[in-house]
Coordinates of N, CA and C and ligand atoms in Angstrom, one line a residue:
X172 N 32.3 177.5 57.2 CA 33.1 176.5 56.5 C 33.2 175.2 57.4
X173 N 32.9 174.0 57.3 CA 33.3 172.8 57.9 C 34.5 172.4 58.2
X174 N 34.8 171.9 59.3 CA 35.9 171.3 59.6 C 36.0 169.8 59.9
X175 N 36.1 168.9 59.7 CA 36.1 167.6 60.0 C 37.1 167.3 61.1
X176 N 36.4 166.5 62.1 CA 37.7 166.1 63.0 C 37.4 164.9 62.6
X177 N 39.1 164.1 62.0 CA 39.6 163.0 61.5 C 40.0 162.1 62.8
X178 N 39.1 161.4 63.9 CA 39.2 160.7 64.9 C 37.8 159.8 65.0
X179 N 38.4 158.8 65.4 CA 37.0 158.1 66.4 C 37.1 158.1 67.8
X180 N 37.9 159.2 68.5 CA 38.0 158.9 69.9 C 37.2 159.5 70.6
X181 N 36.0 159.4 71.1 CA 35.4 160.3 71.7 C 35.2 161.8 72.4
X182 N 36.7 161.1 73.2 CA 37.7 162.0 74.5 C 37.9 163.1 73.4
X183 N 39.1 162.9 73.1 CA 39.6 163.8 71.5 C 38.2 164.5 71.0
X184 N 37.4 164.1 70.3 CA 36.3 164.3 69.8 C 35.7 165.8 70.7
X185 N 35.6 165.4 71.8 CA 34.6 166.2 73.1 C 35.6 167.2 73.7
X186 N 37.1 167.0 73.3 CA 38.2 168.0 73.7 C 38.4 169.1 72.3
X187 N 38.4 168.4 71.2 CA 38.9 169.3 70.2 C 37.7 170.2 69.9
X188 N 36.4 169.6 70.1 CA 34.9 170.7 69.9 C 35.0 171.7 71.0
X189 N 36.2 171.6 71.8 CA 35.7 173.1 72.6 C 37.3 173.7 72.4
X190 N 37.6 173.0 72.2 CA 39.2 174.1 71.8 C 39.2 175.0 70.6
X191 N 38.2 174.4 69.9 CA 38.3 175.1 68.4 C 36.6 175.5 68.4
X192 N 36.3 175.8 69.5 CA 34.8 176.8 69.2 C 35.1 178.2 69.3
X193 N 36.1 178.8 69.3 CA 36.6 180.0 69.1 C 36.5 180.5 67.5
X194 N 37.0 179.2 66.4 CA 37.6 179.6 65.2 C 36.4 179.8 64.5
X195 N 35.4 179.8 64.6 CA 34.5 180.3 63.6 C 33.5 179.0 62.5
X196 N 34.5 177.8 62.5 CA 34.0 176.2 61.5 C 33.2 176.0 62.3
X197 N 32.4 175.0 61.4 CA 31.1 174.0 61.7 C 32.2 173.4 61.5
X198 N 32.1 172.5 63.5 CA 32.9 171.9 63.4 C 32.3 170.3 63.5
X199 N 32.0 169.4 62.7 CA 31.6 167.9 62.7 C 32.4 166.7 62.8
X200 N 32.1 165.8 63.2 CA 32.6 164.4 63.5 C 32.7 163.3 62.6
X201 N 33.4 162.6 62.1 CA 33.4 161.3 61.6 C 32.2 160.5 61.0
X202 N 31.5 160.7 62.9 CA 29.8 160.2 62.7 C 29.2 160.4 62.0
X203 N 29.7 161.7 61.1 CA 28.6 162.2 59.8 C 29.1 161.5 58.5
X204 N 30.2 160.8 58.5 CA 30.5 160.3 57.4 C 31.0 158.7 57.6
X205 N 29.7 157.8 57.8 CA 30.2 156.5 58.0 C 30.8 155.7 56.9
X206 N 31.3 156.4 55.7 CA 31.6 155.8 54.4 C 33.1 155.8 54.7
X207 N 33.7 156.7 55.6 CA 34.8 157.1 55.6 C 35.5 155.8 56.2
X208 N 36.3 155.1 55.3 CA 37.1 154.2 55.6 C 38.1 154.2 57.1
X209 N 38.3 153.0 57.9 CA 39.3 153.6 58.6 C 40.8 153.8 58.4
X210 N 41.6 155.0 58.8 CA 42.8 155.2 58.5 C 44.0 154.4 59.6
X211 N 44.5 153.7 58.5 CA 45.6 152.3 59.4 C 47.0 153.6 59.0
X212 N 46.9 153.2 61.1 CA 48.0 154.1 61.9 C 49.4 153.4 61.8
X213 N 50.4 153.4 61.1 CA 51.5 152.5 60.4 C 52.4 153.6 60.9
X214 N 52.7 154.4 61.1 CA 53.4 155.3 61.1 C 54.3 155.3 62.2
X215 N 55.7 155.5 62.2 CA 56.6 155.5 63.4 C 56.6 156.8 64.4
X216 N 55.9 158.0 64.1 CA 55.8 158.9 64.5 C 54.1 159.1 64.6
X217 N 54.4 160.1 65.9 CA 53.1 161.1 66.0 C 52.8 161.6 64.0
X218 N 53.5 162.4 64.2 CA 53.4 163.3 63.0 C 53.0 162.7 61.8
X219 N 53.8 161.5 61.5 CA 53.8 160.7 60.6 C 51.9 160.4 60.4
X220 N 51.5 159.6 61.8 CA 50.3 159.5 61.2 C 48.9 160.3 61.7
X221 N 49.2 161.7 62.3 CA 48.4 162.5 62.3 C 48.4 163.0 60.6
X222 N 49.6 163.4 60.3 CA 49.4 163.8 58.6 C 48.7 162.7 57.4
X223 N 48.9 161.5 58.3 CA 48.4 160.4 57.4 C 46.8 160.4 57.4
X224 N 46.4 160.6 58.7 CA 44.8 160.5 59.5 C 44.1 161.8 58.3
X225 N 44.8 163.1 58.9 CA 44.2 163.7 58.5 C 43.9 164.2 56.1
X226 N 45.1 163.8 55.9 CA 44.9 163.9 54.4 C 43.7 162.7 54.3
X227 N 44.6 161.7 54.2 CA 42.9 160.4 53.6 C 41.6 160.9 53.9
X228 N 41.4 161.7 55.5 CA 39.9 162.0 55.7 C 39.8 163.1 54.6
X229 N 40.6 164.2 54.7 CA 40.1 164.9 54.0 C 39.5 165.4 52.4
X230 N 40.5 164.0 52.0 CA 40.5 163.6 50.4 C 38.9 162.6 50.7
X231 N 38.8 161.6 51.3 CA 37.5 161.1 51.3 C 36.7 161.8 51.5
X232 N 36.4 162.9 52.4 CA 35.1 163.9 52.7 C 35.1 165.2 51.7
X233 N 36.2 165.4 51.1 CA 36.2 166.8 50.5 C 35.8 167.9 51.0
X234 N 36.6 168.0 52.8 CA 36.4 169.2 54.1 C 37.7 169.2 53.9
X235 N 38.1 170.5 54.2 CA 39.2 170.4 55.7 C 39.2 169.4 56.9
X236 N 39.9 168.9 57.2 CA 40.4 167.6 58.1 C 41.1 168.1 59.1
X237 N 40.6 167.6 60.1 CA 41.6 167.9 61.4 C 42.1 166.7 61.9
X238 N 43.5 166.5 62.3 CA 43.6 164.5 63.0 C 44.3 165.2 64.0
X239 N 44.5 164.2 64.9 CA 45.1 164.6 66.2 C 46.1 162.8 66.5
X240 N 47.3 162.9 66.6 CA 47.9 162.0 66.9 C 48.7 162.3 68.1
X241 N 47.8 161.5 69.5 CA 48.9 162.1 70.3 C 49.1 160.7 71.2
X242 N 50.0 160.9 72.4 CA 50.3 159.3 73.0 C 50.8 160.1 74.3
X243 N 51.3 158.8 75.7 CA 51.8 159.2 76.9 C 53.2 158.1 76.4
X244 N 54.3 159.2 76.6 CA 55.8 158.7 77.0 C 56.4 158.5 78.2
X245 N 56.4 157.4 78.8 CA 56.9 157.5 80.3 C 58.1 156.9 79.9
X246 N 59.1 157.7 80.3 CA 60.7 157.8 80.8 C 61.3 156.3 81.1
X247 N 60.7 155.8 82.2 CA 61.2 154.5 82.0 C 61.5 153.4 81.8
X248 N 59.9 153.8 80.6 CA 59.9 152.6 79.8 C 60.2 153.0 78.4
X249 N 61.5 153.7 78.7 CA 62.1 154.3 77.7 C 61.3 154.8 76.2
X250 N 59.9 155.9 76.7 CA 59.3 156.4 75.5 C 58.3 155.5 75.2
X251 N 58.2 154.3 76.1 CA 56.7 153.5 75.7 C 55.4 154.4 76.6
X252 N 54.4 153.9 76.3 CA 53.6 153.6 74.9 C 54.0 154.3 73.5
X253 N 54.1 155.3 73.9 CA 54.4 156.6 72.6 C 52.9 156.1 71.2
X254 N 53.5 156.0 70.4 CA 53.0 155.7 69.7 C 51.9 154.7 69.5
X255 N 52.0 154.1 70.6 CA 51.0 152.8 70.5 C 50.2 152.7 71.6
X256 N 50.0 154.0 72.0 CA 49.6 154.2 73.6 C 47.7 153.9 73.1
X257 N 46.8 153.7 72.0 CA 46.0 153.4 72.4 C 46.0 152.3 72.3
X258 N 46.5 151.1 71.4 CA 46.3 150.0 71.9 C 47.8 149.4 72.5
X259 N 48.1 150.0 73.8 CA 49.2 149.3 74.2 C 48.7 147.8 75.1
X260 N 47.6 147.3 75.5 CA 47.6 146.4 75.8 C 47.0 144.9 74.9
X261 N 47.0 145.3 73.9 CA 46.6 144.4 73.0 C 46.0 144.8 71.8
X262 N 45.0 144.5 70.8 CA 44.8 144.9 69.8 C 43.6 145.7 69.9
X263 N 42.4 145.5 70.9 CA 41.7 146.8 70.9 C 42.0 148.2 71.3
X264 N 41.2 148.8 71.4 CA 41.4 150.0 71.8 C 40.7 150.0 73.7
X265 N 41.2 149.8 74.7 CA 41.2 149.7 75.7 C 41.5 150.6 77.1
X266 N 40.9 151.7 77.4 CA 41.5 152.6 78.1 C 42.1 151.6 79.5
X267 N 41.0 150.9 79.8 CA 40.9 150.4 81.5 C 42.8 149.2 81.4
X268 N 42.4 148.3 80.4 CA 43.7 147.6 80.3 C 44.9 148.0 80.3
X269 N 44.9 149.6 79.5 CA 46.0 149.9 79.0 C 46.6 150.6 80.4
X270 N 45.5 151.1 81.3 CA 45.9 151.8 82.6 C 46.8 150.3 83.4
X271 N 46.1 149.6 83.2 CA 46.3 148.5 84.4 C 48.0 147.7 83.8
X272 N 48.0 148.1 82.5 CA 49.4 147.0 81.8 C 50.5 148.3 82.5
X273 N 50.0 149.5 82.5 CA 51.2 150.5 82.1 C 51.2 150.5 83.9
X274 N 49.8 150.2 85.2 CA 50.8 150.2 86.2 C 51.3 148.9 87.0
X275 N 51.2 148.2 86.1 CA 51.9 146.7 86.5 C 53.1 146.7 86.2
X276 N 53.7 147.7 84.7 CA 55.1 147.7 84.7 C 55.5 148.5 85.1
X277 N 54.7 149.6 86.3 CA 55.6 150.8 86.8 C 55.8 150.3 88.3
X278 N 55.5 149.1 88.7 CA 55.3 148.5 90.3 C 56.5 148.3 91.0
X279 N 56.4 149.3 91.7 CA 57.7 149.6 93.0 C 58.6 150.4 92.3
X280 N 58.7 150.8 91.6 CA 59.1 152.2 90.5 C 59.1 153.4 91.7
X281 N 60.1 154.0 92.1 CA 59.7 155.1 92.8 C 59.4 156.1 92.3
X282 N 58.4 157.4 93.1 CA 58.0 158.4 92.1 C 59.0 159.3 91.6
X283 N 60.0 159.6 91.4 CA 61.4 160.2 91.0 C 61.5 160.0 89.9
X284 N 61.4 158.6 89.2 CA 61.5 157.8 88.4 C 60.0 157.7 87.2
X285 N 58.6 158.3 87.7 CA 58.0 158.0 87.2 C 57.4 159.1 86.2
X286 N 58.3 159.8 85.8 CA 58.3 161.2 84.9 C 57.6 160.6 83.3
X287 N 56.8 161.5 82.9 CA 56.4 160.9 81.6 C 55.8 162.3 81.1
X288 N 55.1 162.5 80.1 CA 54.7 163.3 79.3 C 53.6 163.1 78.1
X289 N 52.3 163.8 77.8 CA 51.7 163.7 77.0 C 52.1 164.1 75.0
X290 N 52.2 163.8 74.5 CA 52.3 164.6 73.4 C 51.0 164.4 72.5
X291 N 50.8 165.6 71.4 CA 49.9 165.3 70.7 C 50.5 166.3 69.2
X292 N 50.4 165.4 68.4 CA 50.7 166.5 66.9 C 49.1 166.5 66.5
X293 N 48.6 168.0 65.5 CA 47.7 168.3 65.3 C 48.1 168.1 63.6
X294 N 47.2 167.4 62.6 CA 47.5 168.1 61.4 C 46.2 168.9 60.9
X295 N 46.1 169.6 59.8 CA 45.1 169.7 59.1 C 45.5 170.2 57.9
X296 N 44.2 169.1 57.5 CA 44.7 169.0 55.9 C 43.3 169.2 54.8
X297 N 43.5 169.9 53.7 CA 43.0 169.5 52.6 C 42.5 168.8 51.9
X298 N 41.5 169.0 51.1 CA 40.8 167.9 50.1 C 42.5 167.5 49.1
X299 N 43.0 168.8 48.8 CA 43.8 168.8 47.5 C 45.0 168.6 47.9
X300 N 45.5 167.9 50.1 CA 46.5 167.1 49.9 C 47.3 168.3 50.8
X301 N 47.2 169.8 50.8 CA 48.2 170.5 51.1 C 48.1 170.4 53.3
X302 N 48.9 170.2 53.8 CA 48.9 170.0 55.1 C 49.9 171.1 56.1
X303 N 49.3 171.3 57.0 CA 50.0 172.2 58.2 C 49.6 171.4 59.3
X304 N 50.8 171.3 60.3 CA 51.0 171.2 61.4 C 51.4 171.3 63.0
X305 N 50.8 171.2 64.0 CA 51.6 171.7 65.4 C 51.3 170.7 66.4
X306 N 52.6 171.1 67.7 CA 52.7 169.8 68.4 C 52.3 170.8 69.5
X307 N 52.2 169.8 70.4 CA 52.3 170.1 72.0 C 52.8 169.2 73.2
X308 N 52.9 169.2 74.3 CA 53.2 168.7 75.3 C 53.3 168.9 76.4
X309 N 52.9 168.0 77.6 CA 52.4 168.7 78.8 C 53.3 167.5 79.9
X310 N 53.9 167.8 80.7 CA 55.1 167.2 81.2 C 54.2 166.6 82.8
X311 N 54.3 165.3 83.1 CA 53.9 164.8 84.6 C 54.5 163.8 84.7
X312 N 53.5 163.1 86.1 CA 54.3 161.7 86.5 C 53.0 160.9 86.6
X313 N 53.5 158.9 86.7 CA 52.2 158.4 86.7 C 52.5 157.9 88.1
X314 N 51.0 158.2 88.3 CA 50.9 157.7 89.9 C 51.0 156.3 90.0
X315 N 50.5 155.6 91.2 CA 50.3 154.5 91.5 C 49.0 153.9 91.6
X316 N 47.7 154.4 91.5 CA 47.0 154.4 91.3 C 45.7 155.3 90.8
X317 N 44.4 154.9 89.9 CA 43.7 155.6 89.4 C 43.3 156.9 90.7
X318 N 43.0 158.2 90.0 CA 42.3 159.0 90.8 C 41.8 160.1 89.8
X319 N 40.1 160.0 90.1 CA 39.8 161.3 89.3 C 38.8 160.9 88.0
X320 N 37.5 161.1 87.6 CA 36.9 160.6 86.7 C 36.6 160.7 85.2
X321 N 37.1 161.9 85.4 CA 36.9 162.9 84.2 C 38.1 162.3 83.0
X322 N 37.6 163.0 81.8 CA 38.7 163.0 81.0 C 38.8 161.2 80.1
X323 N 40.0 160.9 79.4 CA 39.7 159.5 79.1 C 41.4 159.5 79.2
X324 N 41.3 158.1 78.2 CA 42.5 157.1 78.3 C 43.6 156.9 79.7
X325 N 44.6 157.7 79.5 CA 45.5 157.7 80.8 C 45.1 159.0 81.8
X326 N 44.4 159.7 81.6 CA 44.2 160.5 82.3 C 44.5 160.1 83.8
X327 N 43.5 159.0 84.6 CA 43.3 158.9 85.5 C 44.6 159.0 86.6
X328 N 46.0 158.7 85.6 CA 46.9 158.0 86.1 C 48.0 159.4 86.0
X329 N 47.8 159.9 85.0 CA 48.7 161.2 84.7 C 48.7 162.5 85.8
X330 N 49.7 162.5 86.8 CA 49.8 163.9 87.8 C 50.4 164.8 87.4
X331 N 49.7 166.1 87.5 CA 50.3 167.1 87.0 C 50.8 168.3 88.5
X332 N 52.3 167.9 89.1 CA 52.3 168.0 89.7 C 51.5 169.7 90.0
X333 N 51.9 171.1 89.0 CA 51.2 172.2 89.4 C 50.1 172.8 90.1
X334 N 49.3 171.2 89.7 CA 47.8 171.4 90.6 C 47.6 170.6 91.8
X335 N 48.6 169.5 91.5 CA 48.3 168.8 92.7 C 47.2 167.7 92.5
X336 N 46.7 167.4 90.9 CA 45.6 166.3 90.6 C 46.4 165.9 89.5
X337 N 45.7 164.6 88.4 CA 45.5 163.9 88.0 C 44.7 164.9 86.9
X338 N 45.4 164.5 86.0 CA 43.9 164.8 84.4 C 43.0 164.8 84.9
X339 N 42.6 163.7 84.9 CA 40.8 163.0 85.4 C 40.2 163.7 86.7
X340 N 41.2 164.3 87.4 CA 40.5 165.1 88.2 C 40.4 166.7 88.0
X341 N 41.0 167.0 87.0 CA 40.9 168.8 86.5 C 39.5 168.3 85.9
X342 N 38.8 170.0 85.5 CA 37.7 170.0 84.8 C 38.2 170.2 83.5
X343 N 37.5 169.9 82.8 CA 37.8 170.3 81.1 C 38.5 171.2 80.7
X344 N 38.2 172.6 81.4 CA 38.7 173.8 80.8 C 40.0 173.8 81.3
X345 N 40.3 173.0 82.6 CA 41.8 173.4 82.8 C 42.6 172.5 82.3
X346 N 42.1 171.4 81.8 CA 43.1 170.1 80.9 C 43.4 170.9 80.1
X347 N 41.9 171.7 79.2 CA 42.5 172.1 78.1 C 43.6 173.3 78.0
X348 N 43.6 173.9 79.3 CA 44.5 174.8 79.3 C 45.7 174.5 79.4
X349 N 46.3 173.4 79.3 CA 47.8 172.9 79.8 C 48.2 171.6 78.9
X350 N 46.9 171.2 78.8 CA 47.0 170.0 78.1 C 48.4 170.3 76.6
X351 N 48.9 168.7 76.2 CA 49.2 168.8 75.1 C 48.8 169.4 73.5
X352 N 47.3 168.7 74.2 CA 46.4 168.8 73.1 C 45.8 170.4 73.2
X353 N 45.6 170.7 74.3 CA 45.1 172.3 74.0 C 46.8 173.4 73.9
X354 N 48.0 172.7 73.8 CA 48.9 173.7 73.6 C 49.2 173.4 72.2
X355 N 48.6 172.4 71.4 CA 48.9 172.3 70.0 C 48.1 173.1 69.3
X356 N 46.8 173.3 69.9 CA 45.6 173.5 69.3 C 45.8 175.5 69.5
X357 N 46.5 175.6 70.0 CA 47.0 177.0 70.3 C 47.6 177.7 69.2
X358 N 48.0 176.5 68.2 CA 48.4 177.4 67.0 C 47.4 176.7 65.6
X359 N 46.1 176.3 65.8 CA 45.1 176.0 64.9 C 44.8 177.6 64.2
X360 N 44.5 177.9 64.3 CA 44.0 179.4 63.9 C 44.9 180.1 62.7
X361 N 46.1 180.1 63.4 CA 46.8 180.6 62.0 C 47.1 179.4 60.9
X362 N 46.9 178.5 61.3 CA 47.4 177.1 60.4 C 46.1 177.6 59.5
X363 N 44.4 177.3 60.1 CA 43.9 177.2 59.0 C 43.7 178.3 58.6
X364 N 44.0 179.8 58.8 CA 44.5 181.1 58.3 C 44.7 181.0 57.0
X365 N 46.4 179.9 57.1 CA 47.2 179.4 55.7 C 46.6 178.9 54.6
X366 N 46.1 178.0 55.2 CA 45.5 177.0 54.4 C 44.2 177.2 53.6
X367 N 43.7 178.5 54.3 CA 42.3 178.3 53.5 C 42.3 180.1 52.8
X368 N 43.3 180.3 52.8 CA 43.7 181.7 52.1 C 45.3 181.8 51.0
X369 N 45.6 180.7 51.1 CA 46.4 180.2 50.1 C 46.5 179.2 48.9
Ligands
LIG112 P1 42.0 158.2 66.5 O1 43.3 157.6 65.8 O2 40.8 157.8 65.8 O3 42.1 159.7 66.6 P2 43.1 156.9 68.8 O4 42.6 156.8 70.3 O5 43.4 155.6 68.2 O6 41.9 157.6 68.0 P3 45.8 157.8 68.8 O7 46.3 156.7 67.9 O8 46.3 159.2 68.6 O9 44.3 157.9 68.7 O10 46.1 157.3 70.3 C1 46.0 158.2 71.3 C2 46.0 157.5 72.7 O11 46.8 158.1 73.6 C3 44.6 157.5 73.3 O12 43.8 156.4 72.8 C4 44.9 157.5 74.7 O13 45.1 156.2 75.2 C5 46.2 158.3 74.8 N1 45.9 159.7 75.0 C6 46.1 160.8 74.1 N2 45.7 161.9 74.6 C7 45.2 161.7 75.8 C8 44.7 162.5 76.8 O14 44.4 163.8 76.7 N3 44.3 161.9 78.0 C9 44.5 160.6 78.2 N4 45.0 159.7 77.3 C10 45.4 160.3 76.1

């Protein structure tokens, strides 16, 4: 059975294909469906517009839909980006600016102070509308400068103190193991369990 991932983000894209190569779906991309309108992210919450992402795809493609809405909360700046963490530096989608705006406003910030956290909500949804979903979250600090290649958006900037690196510097399999996104994705299995047996 197919599964659609309801994203154009690459990162996302090349993270959710190995988290969910366990469950058994042909799991495909967006890329296969360039008809698919894009879905305007309006929503005040993760949740809000992961459930939003994922129904429209899934009503447009007539798959199961998977969206992923997630963001970086840093503490000081009382919960910014959150929601607007991909385009927090203006209207494109910008990984490099968005690093550079978020450590211009964290400058001379000591690291005590520089506590933040990933979140991501997963939905998946329906041709016929009915949706399940789960969050996750993975708790760090942002450094003071990039370290580490791997990975996308804020990674470079995100320390997780446990390891002693940066996102961008774990390999794939250990983001995914800690990650937001791989602790959401941790309860995929029984969601589409529900959903495609009910
Ligand atoms: P789609 O809506 O098409 O899925 P998007 O990138 O616009 O793509 P979001 O609105 O959910 O998706 O924004 C998520 C942003 O949060 C993303 O662009 C990154 O800047 C950041 N982000 C989320 N997860 C991340 C991760 O694992 N590592 C680094 N940055 C992450």
């Amino acid at each position: 059975m197919k599964l659609v991932l309801a994203t154009h983000n690459e990162g996302k894209v090349r993270e959710l294909r190995e988290l969910l190569a366990g469950t058994g779906y042909d799991v495909v991309s967006l890329a296969e469906y360039p008809h698919v309108p894009e879905v305007i992210e309006d929503g005040d919450t993760f949740l809000a517009n992961a459930v939003k992402k994922a129904r429209q795809v899934a009503a447009a493609v007539g798959e199961i839909a998977l969206a992923d809405d997630s963001g970086l909360e840093v503490d000081y700046l009382n919960g910014a980006p959150g929601v607007h963490s991909a385009r927090f530096a203006g209207t494109g989608h910008d990984d490099a600016a968005n690093n550079q705006k978020l450590l211009k406003l964290l400058q001379g910030v000591p690291p005590e102070k520089r506590t933040a956290r990933f979140r991501c909500v997963v939905a998946v949804a329906t041709p016929d509308g009915r949706v399940e979903t789960a969050d996750g979250k993975c708790e760090g600090l942002i450094i003071d400068e990039p370290r580490g290649e791997n990975g996308f958006g804020y990674d470079p900037l995100f320390w997780v103190s446990e390891y002693g690196k940066t996102f961008a510097e774990l390999d794939g399999t250990t983001k995914n193991s800690i990650s937001h996104r791989g602790r959401a994705l941790q309860k995929v299995q029984s969601i589409l369990t529900k959903l495609v047996h009910n």
